[in-house]
Every structure is written in structure tokens, then in C-alpha cells.
Short mmCIF file of C-alpha atoms and ligand atoms in Angstrom, two decimals:
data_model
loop_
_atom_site.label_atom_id
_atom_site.label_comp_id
_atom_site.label_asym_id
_atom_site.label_seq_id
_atom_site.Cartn_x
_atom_site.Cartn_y
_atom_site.Cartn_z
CA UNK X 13 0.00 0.00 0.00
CA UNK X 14 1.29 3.38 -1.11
CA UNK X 15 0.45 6.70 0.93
CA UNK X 16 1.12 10.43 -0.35
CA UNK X 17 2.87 12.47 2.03
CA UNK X 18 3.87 16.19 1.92
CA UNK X 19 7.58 17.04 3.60
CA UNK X 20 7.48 20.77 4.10
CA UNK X 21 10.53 22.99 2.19
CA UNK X 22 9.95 25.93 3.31
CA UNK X 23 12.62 27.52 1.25
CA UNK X 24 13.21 30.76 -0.92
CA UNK X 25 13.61 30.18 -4.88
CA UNK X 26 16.71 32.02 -4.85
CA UNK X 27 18.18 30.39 -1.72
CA UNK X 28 21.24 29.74 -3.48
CA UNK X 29 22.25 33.11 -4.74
CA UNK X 30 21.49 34.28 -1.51
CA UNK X 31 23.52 31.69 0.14
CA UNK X 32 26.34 33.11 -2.89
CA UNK X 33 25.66 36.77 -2.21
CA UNK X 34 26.07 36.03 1.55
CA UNK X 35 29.54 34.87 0.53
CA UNK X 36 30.48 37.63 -1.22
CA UNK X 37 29.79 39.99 0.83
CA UNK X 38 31.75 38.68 3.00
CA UNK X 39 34.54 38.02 1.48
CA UNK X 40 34.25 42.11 0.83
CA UNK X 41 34.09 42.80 4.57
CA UNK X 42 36.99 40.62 4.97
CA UNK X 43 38.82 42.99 2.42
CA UNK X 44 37.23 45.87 3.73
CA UNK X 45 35.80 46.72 0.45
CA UNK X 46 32.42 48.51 -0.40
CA UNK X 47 30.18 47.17 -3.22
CA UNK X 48 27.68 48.99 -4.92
CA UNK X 49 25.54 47.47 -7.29
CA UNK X 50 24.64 49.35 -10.08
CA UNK X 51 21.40 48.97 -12.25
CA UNK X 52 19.84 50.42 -14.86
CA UNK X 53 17.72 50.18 -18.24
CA UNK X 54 19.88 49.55 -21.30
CA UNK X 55 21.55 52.64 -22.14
CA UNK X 56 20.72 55.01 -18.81
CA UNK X 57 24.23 55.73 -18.52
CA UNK X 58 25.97 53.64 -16.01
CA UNK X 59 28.95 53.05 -18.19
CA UNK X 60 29.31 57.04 -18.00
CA UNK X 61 28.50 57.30 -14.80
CA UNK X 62 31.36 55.04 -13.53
CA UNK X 63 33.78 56.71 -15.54
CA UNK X 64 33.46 60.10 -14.30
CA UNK X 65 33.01 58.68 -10.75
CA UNK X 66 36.56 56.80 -11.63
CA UNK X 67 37.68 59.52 -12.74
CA UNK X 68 36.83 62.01 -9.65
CA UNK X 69 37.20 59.20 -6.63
CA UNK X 70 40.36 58.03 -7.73
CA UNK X 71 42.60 60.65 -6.32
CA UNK X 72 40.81 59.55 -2.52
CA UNK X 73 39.87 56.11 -3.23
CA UNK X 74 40.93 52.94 -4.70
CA UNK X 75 38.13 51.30 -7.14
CA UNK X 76 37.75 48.60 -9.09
CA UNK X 77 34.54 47.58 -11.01
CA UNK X 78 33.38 44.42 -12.05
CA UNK X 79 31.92 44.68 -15.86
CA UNK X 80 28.29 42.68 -16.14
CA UNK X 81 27.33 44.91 -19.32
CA UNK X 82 28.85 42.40 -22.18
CA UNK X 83 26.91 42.81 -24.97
CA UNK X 84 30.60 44.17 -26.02
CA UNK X 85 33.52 44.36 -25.06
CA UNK X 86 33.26 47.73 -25.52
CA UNK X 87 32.15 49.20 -22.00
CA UNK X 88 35.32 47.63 -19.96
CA UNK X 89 37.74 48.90 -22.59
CA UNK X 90 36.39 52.50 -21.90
CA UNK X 91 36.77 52.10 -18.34
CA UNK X 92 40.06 50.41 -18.10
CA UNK X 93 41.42 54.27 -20.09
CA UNK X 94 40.80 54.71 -16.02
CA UNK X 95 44.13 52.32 -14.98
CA UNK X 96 41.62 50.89 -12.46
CA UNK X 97 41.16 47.40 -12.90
CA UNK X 98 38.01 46.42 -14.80
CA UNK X 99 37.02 42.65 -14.40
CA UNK X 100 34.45 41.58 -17.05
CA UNK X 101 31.66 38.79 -16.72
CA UNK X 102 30.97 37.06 -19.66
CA UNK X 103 26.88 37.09 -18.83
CA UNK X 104 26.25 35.28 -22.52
CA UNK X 105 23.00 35.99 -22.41
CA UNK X 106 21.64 36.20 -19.21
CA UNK X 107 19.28 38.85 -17.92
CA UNK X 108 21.17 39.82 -15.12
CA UNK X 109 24.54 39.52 -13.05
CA UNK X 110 23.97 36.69 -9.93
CA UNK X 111 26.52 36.22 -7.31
CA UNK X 112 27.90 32.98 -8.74
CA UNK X 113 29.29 34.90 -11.84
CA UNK X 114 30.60 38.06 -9.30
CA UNK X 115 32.27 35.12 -7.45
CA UNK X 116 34.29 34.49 -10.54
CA UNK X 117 35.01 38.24 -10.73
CA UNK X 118 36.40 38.20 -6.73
CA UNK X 119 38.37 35.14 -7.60
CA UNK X 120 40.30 36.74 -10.02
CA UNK X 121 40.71 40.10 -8.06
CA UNK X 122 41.97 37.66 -4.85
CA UNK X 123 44.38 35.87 -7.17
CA UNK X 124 45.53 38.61 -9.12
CA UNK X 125 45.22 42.06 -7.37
CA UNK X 126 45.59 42.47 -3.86
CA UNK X 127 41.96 43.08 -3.06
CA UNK X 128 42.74 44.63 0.62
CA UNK X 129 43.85 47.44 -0.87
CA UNK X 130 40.78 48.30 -2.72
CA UNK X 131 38.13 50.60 -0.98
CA UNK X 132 35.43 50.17 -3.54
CA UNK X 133 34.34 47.66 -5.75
CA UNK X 134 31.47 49.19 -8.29
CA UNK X 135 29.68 46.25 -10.47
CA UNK X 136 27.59 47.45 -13.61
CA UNK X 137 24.94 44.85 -13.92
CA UNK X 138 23.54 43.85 -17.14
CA UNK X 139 21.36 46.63 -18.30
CA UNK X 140 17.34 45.70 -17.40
CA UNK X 141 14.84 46.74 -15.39
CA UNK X 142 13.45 44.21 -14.17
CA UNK X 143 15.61 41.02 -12.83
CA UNK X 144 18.53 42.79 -11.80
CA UNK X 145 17.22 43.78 -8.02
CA UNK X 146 16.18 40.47 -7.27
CA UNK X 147 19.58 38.88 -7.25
CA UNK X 148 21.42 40.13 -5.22
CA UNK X 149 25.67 39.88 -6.04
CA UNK X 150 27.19 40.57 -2.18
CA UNK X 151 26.77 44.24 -2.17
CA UNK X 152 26.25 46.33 0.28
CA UNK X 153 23.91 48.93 -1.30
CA UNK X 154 21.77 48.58 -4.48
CA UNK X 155 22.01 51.92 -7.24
CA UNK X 156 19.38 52.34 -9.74
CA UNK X 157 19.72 54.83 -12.50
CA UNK X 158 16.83 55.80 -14.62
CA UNK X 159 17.18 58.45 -17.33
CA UNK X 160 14.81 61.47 -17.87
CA UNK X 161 14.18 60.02 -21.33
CA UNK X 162 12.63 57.25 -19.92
CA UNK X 163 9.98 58.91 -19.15
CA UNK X 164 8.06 59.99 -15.93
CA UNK X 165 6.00 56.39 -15.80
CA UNK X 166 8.81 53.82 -15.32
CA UNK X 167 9.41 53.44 -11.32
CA UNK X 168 5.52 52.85 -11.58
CA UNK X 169 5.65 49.83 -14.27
CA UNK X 170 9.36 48.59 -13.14
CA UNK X 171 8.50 49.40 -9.16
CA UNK X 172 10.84 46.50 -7.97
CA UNK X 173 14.45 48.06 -8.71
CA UNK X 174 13.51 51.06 -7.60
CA UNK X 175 11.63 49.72 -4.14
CA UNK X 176 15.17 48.17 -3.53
CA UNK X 177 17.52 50.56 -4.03
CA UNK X 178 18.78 52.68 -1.91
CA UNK X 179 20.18 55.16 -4.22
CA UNK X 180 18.65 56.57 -7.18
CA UNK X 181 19.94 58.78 -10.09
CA UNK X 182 17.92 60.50 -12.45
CA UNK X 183 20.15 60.93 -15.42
CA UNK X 184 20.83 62.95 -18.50
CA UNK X 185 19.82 65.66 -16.59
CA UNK X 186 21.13 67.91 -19.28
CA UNK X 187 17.92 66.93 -21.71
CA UNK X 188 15.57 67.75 -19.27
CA UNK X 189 15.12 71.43 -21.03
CA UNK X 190 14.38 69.43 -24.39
CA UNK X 191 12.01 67.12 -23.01
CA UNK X 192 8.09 67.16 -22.01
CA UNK X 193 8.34 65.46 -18.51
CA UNK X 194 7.77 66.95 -15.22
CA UNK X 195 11.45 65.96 -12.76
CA UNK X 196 8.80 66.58 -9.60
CA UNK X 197 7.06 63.89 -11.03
CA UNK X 198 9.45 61.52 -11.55
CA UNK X 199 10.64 61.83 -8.19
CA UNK X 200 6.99 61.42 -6.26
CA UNK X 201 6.88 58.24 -8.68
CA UNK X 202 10.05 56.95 -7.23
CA UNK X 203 8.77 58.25 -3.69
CA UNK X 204 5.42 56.03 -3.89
CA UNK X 205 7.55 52.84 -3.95
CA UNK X 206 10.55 53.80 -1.88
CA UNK X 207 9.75 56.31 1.25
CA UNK X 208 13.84 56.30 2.19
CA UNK X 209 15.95 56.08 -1.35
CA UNK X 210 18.30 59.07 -1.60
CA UNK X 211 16.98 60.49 -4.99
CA UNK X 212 19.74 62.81 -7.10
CA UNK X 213 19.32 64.48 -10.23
CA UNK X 214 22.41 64.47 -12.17
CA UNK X 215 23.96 64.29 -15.74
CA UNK X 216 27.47 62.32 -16.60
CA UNK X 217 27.34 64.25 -19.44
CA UNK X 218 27.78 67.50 -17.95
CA UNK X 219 28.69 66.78 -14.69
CA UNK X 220 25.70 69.01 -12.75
CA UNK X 221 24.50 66.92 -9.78
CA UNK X 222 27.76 64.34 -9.93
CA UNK X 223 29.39 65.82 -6.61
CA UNK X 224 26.06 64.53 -4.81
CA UNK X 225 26.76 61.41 -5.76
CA UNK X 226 30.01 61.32 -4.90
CA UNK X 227 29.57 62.58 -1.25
CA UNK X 228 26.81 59.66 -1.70
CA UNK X 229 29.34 57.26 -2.56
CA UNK X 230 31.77 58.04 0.10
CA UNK X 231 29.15 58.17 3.08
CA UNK X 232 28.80 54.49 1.91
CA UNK X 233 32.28 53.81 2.34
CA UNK X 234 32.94 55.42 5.58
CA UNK X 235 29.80 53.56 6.83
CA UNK X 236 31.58 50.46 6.07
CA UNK X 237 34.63 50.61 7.10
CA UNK X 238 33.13 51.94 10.58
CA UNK X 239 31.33 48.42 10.90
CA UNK X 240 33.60 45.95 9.16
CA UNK X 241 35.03 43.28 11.54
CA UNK X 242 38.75 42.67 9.66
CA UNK X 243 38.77 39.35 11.67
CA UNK X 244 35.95 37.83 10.44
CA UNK X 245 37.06 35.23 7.90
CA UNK X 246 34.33 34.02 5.00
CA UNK X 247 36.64 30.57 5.27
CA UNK X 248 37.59 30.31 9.19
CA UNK X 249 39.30 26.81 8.65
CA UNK X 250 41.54 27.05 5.60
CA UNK X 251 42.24 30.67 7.48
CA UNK X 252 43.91 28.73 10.44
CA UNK X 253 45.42 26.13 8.20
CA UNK X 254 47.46 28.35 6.49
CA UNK X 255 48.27 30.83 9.67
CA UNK X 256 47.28 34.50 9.60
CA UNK X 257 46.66 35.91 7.04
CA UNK X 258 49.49 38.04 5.33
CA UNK X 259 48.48 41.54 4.25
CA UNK X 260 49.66 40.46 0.31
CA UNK X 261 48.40 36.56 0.31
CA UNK X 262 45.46 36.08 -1.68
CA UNK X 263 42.29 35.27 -0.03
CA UNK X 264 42.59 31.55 1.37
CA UNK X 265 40.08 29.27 -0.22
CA UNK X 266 38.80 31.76 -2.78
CA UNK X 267 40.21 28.53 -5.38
CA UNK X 268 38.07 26.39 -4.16
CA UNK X 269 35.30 28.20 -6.04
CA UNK X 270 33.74 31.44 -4.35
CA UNK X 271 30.60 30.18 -5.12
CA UNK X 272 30.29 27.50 -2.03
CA UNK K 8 14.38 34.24 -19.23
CA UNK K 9 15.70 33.88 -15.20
CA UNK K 10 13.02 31.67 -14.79
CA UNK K 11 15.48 28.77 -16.55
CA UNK K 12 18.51 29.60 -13.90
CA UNK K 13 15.94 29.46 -10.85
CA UNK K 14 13.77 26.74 -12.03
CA UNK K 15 17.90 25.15 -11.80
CA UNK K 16 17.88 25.84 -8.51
CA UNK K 17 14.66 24.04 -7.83
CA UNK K 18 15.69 21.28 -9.70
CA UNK K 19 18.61 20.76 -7.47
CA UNK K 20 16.51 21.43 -4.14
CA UNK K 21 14.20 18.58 -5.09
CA UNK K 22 17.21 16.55 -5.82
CA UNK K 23 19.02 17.24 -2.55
CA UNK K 24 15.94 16.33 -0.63
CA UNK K 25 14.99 13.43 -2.99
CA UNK K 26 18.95 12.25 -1.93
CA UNK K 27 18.87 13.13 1.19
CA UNK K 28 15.25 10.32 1.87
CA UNK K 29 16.54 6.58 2.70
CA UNK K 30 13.82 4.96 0.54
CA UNK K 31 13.23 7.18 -2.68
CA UNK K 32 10.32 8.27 -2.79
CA UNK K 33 8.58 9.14 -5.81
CA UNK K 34 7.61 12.42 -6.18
CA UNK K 35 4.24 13.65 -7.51
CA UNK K 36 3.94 17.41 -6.91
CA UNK K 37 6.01 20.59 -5.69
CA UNK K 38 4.09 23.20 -4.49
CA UNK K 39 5.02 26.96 -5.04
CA UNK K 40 4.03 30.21 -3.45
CA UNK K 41 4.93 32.84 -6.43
CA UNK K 42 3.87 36.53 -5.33
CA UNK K 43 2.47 38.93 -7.97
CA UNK K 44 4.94 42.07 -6.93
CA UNK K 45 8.16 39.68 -8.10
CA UNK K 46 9.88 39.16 -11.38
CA UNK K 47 8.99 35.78 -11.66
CA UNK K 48 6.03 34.59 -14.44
CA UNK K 49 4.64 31.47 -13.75
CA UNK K 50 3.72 30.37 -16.95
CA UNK K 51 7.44 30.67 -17.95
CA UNK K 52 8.65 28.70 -14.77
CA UNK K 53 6.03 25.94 -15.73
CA UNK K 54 7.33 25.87 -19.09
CA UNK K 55 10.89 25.83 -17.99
CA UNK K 56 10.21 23.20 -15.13
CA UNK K 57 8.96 20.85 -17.52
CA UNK K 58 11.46 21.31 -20.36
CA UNK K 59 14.33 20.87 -17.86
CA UNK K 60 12.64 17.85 -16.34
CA UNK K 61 11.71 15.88 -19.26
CA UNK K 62 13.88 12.79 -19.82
CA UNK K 63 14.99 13.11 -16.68
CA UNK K 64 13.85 11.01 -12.92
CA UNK K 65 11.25 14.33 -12.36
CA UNK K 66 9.62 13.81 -15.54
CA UNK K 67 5.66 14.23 -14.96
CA UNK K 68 6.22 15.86 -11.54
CA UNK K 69 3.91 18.85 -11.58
CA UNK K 70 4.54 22.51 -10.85
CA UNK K 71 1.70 24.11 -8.77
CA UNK K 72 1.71 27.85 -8.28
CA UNK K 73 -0.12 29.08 -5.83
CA UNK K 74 0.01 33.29 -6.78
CA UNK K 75 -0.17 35.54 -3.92
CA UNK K 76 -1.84 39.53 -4.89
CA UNK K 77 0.46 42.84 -3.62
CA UNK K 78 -1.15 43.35 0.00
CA UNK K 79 0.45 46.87 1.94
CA UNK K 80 0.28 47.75 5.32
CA UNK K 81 -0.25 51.67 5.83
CA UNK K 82 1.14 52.34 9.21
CA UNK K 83 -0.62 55.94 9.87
CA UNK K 84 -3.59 54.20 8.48
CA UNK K 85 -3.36 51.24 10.72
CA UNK K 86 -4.90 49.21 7.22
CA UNK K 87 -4.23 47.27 4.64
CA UNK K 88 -4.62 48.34 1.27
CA UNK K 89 -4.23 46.62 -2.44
CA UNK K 90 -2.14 48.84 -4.54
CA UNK K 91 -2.81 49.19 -8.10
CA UNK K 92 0.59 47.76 -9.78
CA UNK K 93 2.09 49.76 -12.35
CA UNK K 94 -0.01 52.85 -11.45
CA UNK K 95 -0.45 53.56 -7.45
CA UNK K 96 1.06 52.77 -4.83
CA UNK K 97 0.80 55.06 -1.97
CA UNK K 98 -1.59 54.74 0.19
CA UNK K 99 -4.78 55.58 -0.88
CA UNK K 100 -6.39 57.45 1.87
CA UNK K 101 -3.40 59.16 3.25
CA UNK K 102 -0.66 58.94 0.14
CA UNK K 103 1.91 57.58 1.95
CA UNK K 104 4.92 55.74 0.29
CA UNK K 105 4.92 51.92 -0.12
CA UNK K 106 5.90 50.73 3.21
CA UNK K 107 5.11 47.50 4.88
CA UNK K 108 4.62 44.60 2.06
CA UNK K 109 2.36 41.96 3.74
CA UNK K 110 2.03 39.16 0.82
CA UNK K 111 3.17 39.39 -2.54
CA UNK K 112 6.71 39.02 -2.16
CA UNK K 113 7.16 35.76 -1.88
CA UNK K 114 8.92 33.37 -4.04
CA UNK K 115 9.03 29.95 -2.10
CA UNK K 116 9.11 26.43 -2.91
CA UNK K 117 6.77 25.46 -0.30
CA UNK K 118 6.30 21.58 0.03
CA UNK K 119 6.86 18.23 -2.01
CA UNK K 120 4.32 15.89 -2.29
CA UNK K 121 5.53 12.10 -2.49
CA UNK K 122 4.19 8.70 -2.43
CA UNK K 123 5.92 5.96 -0.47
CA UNK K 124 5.04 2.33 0.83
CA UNK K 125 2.78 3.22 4.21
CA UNK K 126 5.32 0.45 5.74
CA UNK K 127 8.33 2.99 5.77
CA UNK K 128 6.51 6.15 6.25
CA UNK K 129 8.71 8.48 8.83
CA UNK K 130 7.45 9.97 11.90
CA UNK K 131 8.07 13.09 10.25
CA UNK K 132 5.61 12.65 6.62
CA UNK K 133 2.48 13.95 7.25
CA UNK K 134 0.38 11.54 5.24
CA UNK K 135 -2.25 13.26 3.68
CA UNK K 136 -4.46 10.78 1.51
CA UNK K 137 -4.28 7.14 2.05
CA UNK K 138 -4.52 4.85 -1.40
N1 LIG Q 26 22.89 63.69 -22.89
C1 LIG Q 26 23.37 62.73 -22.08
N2 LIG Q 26 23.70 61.55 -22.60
C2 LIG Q 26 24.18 60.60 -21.76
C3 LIG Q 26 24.34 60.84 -20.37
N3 LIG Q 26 24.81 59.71 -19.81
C4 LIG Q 26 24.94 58.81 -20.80
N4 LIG Q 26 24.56 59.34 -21.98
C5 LIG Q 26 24.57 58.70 -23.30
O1 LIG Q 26 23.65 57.61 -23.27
C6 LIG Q 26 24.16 56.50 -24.01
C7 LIG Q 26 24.27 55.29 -23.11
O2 LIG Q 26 25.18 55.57 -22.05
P1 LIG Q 26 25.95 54.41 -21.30
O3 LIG Q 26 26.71 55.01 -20.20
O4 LIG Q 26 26.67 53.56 -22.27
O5 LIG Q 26 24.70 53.62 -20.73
P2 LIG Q 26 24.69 52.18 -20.01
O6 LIG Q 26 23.64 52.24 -18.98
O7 LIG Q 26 26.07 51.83 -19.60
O8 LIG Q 26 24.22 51.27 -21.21
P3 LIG Q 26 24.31 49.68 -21.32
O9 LIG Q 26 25.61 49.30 -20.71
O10 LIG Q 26 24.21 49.40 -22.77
O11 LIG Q 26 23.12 49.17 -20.57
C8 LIG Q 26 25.51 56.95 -24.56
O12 LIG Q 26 25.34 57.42 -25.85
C9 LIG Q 26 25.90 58.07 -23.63
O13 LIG Q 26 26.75 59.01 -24.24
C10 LIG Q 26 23.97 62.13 -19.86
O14 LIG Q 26 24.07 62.43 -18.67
N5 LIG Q 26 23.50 63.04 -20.76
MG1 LIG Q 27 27.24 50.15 -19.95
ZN1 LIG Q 28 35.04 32.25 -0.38
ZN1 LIG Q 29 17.03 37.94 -14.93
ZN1 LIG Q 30 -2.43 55.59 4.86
#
């Protein structure tokens, strides 16, 4: 005689990238980096964004961005003019970046940078609206950009990014004067789905609004390297095995895959 | 499109468990929860769950999504309220932001159901229909 049971799971969908992002992140606090995710539509700028913001942090800060945006090869090669290091992610065709493929990305930073001397890692996820905010990659703070030629409507038909991120830009500020679309709008749109989001007008193009952002940026930063707890170890075991970690040693156990 | 790399995931959840139970069971049904305010479709995670599965020990297993509506909490309000996705969400009586999200968030794999000799059944199974 058979019976039909029912075990209870319980679990989240994405319990795996979470479990991955988990990782990541700490591996960051580890290094005493700051991640910031950064999502947009195709095309609202994020590729200019981070190179002005390379551009004007560098002198204070050192930053390397991970690359999601590989429809061409074309993005990284315009950031690496920089001289920071830009790691791309082959994404094929996936929708969005998930922490398995930014594992590969830390990998290579532990094995062939020293990563605790970075202060900022910036990631440019693949350009969508939609899937990006649900997977989360180890940061510690989610940006979404939209651009003013968007239009006023989008945080209201895409409301998920913007619900979870805590920073958005309004771009291409500089059309505004050439468009029909109300900014006050735009921002009570973002405002319905996201009561605490730090909302800053701004164009890379021109450069009004950027030093915002930048004071943004580096109130993130501070934050974290107020909290971070340098002993904590994502890998407490292979930690002991090989003694303390030396300042210039790659992360221990990063090879075994960041991913697990 | 994500719905192929999570439906993965699933995939390997039910094979963990399936693993994980000393007298392989065989596996008739996983149950979802799939809220309305995520960027999951469920009619393209049924279609991926059962090209992924096909050919494969989970053949014939079926998908059931249980969809859960957007349900805020207005805390100056002290009510619930149903926004209106892709137009409103504020609260309607006293406009304020999206706050408190009480269902439509979720995006769970919520239970298996499995058939096994009664003889071996485990303290733990909850039978639910003898046959
Ligand atoms: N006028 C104006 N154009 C801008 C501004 N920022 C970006 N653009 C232009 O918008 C286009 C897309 O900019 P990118 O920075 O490549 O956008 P992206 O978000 O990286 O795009 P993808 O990586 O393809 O998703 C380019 O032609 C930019 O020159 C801005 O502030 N003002
Ligand atoms: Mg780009
Ligand atoms: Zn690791
Ligand atoms: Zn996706
Ligand atoms: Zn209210």
C-alpha cells in the first residue's frame, strides 16, 4: 500500500544566490571593500557614470569595477582608459549579473590584485529593469539609474528596482530642457515605492549633480569601514590552516570556487 | 528568461531532498508560493520546469503555483490596502509611500508531495491521503 505524504521545504527560490551573495559579501568585509551594485535600463548611462566617478574618486579612493554589461567588449575597454582594474563577466545571455558569476570576478581580483587594498568595488549589472534587483551579487547597497528620457512612468511599471535601491539617479539631466516630462514627477513616482531612497538628479554628461553622488558614494564607504570586523574570515578553517593571514596573500580558499 | 537559472535551482533542491530520503520516494507534486509584486512569471517557470525535467527522474512531476496579490500595510492608516501595480502605490487614503509589504513578495518552494510504501513512512511525513 502506497500513501502520499507532503515534507514541508519551506525555502526561498533564490536560496542559493542568496547563500552566494552572503559569501560575497563577506569576502568584501573581509577585504574591507564597499560594493555597490549598479542597475539600470539599457543605455541610462551607467557606463558614463562610472567613468566620471573613476575619474573624480580616484585621487581619494581605490576602485575597481566588475563589468556585467557584455553585450561588447566595448564598456570595460572604456573604463580600463581609467588604470583601475576592470574585471568583465561574460553574462552570454543572461538577464542579469547573480553572485555565482561576481564570485568568478572576486576570484580573479583575490588571485591577481591584492583586493585589501581596494576601498570600492562598483559592479555594472547587465542593463534591465526588471531582474537585476532580485539577485542580489554581495553588495552592500543597491544603485538604480533611470534616465529622464525614460519617461516619468517607469518606477511605476518597473516598481521592484527602484523599491530596492537605496540610491537613485535620475540621469541625462542635461535633456531635461528638451524634453516634455515633469522631474517633480518623476521623483513622487520613485517616492510612492521607496519612502527612504536618496533620490539625485544628475547628468554624466555635464557633470551638474555628480558631486552629490560622490559625497553619496563616500558616506557608503565610511559607513563600512566603521562596521567591518577585519577578523571575520568568510573561510575560518583554511584561514587557520594556512596561519594569519598576510596583508599580500590572496584570499585563502577563494580557489576552491567562491561560489560555495 | 531567469526563470530557466531558478527553475535550476529548484531542480537541485528537489534533488538534494529526494537524496537526502533513505527509501526514494517518488515524487508527484512541488508546491510553489509565487507573489504577484516579483519578477517571476509562472507560466514561464512551468514551461521551464517541464522542459528541464523531461527525460529526466522528475519527468511528470507537476509545478503548482499558488500566486499571492500585492497586499500593503499603511502604518498611519493602521490598514491594509491593495495597490494598483504599475499605477499607485501610496496609500490611498493618506498617500503615503509603499511601506510594509504583507504578501506578494514571496517566491518559495513550499512543500513536495511524495508517495511511499505506508510500511516505511517516517514519523516526520504527514500523510495526507491514504490509497
Ligand atoms: N545627454 C546625455 N547623454 C548621456 C548621459 N549619460 C549617458 N549618456 C549617453 O547615453 C548613451 C548610453 O550611455 P551608457 O553610459 O553607455 O549607458 P549604459 O547604462 O552603460 O548602457 P548599457 O551598458 O548598454 O546598458 C551613450 O550614448 C551616452 O553618451 C547624460 O548624462 N546626458
Ligand atoms: Mg554600460
Ligand atoms: Zn570564499
Ligand atoms: Zn534575470
Ligand atoms: Zn495611509
Amino acid at each position: 500500500m502506497h500513501q502520499t505524504f507532503s515534507a514541508a521545504l519551506e525555502m526561498n527560490l533564490l536560496h542559493a544566490n542568496q547563500t552566494g551573495a552572503d559569501h560575497n559579501r563577506a569576502h568584501f568585509d573581509q577585504w574591507g571593500i564597499t560594493c555597490l551594485n549598479i542597475m539600470s535600463s539599457p543605455g541610462a548611462g551607467k557606463t558614463v557614470l562610472l567613468e566620471r566617478t573613476l575619474t573624480a574618486l580616484q585621487p581619494e579612493l581605490a576602485i575597481a569595477v566588475i563589468e556585467g554589461d557584455m553585450t561588447t567588449e566595448l564598456d570595460a575597454e572604456r573604463l580600463r582608459r581609467s588604470g583601475s582594474p576592470v574585471l568583465a563577466i561574460n553574462t552570454g545571455r543572461a538577464c542579469h549579473l547573480d553572485a555565482q558569476m561576481v564570485a568568478g570576478s572576486l576570484h580573479v581580483l583575490a588571485t591577481q590584485y591584492q583586493p585589501q587594498s581596494f576601498d570600492l568595488v562598483l559592479v555594472e549589472n547587465v542593463g534591465n529593469l526588471v531582474c537585476p534587483a532580485e539577485f542580489e551579487v554581495g553588495e552592500h547597497a543597491k544603485v538604480a539609474l533611470l534616465s529622464l528620457t525614460e519617461g516619468e512612468d517607469k518606477p511605476l511599471k518597473y516598481p521592484i528596482m527602484f523599491r530596492e535601491a537605496d540610491c537613485v539617479l535620475l540621469t541625462k539631466l542635461d535633456l531635461a530642457p528638451h524634453l516634455d516630462l515633469d522631474l517633480n514627477q518623476v521623483i513622487a513616482n520613485v517616492r510612492q515605492v521607496n519612502a527612504q531612497a536618496t533620490i539625485l538628479p544628475l547628468s554624466g554628461k555635464t557633470g551638474v549633480g555628480m558631486d552629490a553622488w560622490y559625497d553619496w558614494v563616500r558616506s557608503q564607504v565610511q559607513a563600512n569601514s566603521a562596521g567591518a570586523s577585519p577578523c571575520y574570515s568568510p573561510h575560518p578553517k583554511s584561514l587557520s590552516q594556512s596561519g594569519r593571514g598576510t596583508s599580500n596573500s590572496p584570499s585563502p580558499g577563494l580557489g576552491e570556487g567562491v561560489g560555495g | 528568461m531567469h526563470e530557466v537559472d531558478m527553475t535550476k535551482a529548484l531542480i537541485q533542491t528537489l534533488q538534494d531532498w529526494w537524496q537526502a530520503q533513505p527509501d526514494m520516494p517518488e515524487i508527484r507534486a512541488v508546491h510553489l508560493t509565487i507573489g504577484q509584486f516579483t519578477c517571476v512569471e509562472p507560466a514561464s517557470l512551468q514551461f521551464a520546469f517541464a522542459a528541464q525535467t523531461q527525460d529526466t527522474e522528475l519527468a511528470g512531476v507537476a509545478l503548482r503555483i499558488h500566486e499571492t496579490s500585492l497586499i500593503a500595510y499603511c502604518h498611519s492608516c493602521q490598514q491594509e490596502y491593495r495597490p494598483a501595480i504599475g499605477q499607485q502605490y501610496a496609500c490611498p487614503t493618506c498617500h503615503a509611500p509603499l511601506d510594509d509589504i504583507r504578501s506578494g513578495r514571496e517566491l518559495k518552494i513550499d512543500h513536495i508531495e511524495y508517495r511511499q510504501p505506508a510500511s516505511v513512512a517516517r514519523e516526520s511525513s504527514r500523510p495526507v491521503s491514504p490509497s
